[in-house]
Tab-separated table of C-alpha atoms in Angstrom:
chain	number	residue	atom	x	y	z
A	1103	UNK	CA	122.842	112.901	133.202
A	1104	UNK	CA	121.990	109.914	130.813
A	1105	UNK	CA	117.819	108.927	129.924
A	1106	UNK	CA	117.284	105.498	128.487
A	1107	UNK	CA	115.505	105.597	124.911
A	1108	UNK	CA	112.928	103.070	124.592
A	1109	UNK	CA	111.351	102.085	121.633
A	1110	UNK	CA	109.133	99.592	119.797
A	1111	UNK	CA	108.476	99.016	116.422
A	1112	UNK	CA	106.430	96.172	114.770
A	1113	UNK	CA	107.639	95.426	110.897
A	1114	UNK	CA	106.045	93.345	108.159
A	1115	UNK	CA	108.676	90.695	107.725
A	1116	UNK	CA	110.220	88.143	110.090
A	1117	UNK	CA	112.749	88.339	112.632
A	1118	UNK	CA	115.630	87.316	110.736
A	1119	UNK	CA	114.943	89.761	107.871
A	1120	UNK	CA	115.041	92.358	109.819
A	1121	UNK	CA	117.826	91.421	111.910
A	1122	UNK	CA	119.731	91.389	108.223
A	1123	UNK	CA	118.822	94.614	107.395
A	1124	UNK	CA	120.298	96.418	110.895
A	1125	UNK	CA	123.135	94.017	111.267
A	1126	UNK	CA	124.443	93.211	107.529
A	1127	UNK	CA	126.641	95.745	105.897
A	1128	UNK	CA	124.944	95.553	102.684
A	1129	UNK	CA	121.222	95.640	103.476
A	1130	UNK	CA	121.545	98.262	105.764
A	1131	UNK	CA	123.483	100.640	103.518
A	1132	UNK	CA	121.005	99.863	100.755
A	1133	UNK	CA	118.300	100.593	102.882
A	1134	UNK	CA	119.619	103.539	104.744
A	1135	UNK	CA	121.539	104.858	101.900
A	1136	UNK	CA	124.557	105.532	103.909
A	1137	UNK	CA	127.623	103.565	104.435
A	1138	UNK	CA	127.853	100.911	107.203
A	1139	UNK	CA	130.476	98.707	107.814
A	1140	UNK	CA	129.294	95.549	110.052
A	1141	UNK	CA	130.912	92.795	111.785
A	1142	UNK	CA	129.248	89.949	111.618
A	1143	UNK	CA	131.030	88.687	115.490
A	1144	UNK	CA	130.948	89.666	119.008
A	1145	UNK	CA	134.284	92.335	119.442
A	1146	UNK	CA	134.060	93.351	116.477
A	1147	UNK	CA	133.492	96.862	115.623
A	1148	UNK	CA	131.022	98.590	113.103
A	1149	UNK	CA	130.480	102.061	111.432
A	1150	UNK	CA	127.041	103.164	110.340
A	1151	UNK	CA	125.248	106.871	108.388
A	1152	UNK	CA	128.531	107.782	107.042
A	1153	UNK	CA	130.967	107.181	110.162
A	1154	UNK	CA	128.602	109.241	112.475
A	1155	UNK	CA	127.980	106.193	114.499
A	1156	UNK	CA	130.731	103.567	115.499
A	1157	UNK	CA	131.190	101.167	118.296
A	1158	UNK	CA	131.781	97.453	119.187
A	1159	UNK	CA	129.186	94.980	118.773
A	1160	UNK	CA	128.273	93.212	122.719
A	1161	UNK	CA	126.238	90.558	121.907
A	1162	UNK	CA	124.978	88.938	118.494
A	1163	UNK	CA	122.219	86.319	118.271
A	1164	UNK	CA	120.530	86.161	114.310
A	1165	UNK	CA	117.036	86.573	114.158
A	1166	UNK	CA	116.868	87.698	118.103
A	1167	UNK	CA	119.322	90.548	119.739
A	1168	UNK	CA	121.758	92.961	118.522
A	1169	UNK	CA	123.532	94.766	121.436
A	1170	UNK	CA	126.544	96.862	120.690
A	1171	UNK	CA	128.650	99.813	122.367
A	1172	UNK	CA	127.662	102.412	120.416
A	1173	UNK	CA	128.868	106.497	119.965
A	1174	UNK	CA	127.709	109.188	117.717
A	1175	UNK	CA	130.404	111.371	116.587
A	1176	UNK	CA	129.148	114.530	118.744
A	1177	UNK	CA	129.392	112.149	122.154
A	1178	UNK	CA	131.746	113.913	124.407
A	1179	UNK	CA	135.097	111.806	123.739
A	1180	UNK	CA	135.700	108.653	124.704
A	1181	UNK	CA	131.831	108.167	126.105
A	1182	UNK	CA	129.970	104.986	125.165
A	1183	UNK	CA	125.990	104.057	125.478
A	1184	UNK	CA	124.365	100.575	125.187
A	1185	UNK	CA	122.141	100.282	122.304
A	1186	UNK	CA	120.239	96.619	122.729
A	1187	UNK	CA	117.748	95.614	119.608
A	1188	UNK	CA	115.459	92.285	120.706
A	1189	UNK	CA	113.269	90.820	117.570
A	1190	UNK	CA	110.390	88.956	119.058
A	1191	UNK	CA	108.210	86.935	115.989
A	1192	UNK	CA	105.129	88.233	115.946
A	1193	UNK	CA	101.619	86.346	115.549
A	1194	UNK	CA	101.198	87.140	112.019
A	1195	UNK	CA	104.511	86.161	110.635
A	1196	UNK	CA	105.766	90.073	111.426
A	1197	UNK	CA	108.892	91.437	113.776
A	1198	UNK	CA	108.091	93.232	116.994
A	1199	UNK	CA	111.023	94.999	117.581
A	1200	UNK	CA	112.435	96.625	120.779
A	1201	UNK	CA	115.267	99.388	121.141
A	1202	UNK	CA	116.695	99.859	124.566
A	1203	UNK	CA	119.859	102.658	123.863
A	1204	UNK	CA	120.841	103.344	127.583
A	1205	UNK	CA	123.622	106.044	128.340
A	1206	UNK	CA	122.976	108.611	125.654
A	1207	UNK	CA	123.907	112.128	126.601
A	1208	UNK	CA	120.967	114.071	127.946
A	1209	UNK	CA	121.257	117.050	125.300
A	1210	UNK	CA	121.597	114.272	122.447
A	1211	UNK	CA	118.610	112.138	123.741
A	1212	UNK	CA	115.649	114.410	121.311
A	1213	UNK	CA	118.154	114.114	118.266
A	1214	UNK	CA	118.997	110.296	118.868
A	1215	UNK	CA	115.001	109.226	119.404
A	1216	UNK	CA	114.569	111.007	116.326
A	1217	UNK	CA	116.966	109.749	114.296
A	1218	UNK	CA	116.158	105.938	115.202
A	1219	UNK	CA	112.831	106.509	113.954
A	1220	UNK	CA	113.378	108.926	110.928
A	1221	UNK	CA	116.741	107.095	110.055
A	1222	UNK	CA	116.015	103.548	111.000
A	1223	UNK	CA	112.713	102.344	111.572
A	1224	UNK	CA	111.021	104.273	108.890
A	1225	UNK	CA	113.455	102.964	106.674
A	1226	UNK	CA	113.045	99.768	106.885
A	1227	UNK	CA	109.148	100.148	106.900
A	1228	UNK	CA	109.773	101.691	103.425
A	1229	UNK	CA	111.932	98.801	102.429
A	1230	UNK	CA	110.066	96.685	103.236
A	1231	UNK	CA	106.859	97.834	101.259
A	1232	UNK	CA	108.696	98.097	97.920
């Protein structure tokens, strides 16, 4: 049995900054401070915190979505959710951001949530306020 993770996040920079810093290989290794390896085109696949995530990116728009296949390494094998980021500008020149991860395994849902926000969004926050 699968739960869909939703959650939203506003950030102090715009939309395409912080589409940068999830989608570029660069920025987000600097800011998470473990190795990802990003395509930068739809099919092509991506590795993120150290090879425990992997998958093949669905849909790329800079600036607005990020939807990829995406696996953690303790999925049961050969299982795939839908993890779909949407950037939406907000009013004071800031990111509203919105994570929709749909098919995670129920006993990995509590871990995943957590690690978005401890390993992601918190991140960036801190990144961002340097």
């Amino acid at each position: 049995m699968c739960k869909t993770i939703k959650q939203r996040v506003k950030f102090k920079a715009a939309p395409a900054i912080v589409y940068e810093l999830v989608a570029d290989s660069r920025k987000h290794t600097e800011v998470t401070g473990r190795k990802a390896t990003i395509s930068t085109k739809v099919g092509g696949t991506f590795s993120a915190s150290g090879d425990d995530v992997s998958g093949v990116n669905v849909d790329l728009v800079p600036a607005r979505r990020i939807v990829q296949a995406w696996r953690h390494r303790r999925f049961p094998e050969g299982v795939f959710s839908m993890a779909a980021v949407t950037l939406t500008p907000t009013p004071d020149g800031g990111t509203e951001l919105v994570l929709t991860h749909r098919g995670v395994p129920k006993d990995l849902i509590p871990e995943t949530e957590k690690n978005w926000r401890d390993q992601y969004w918190s991140k960036i926050k801190a990144y961002l306020d340097r």
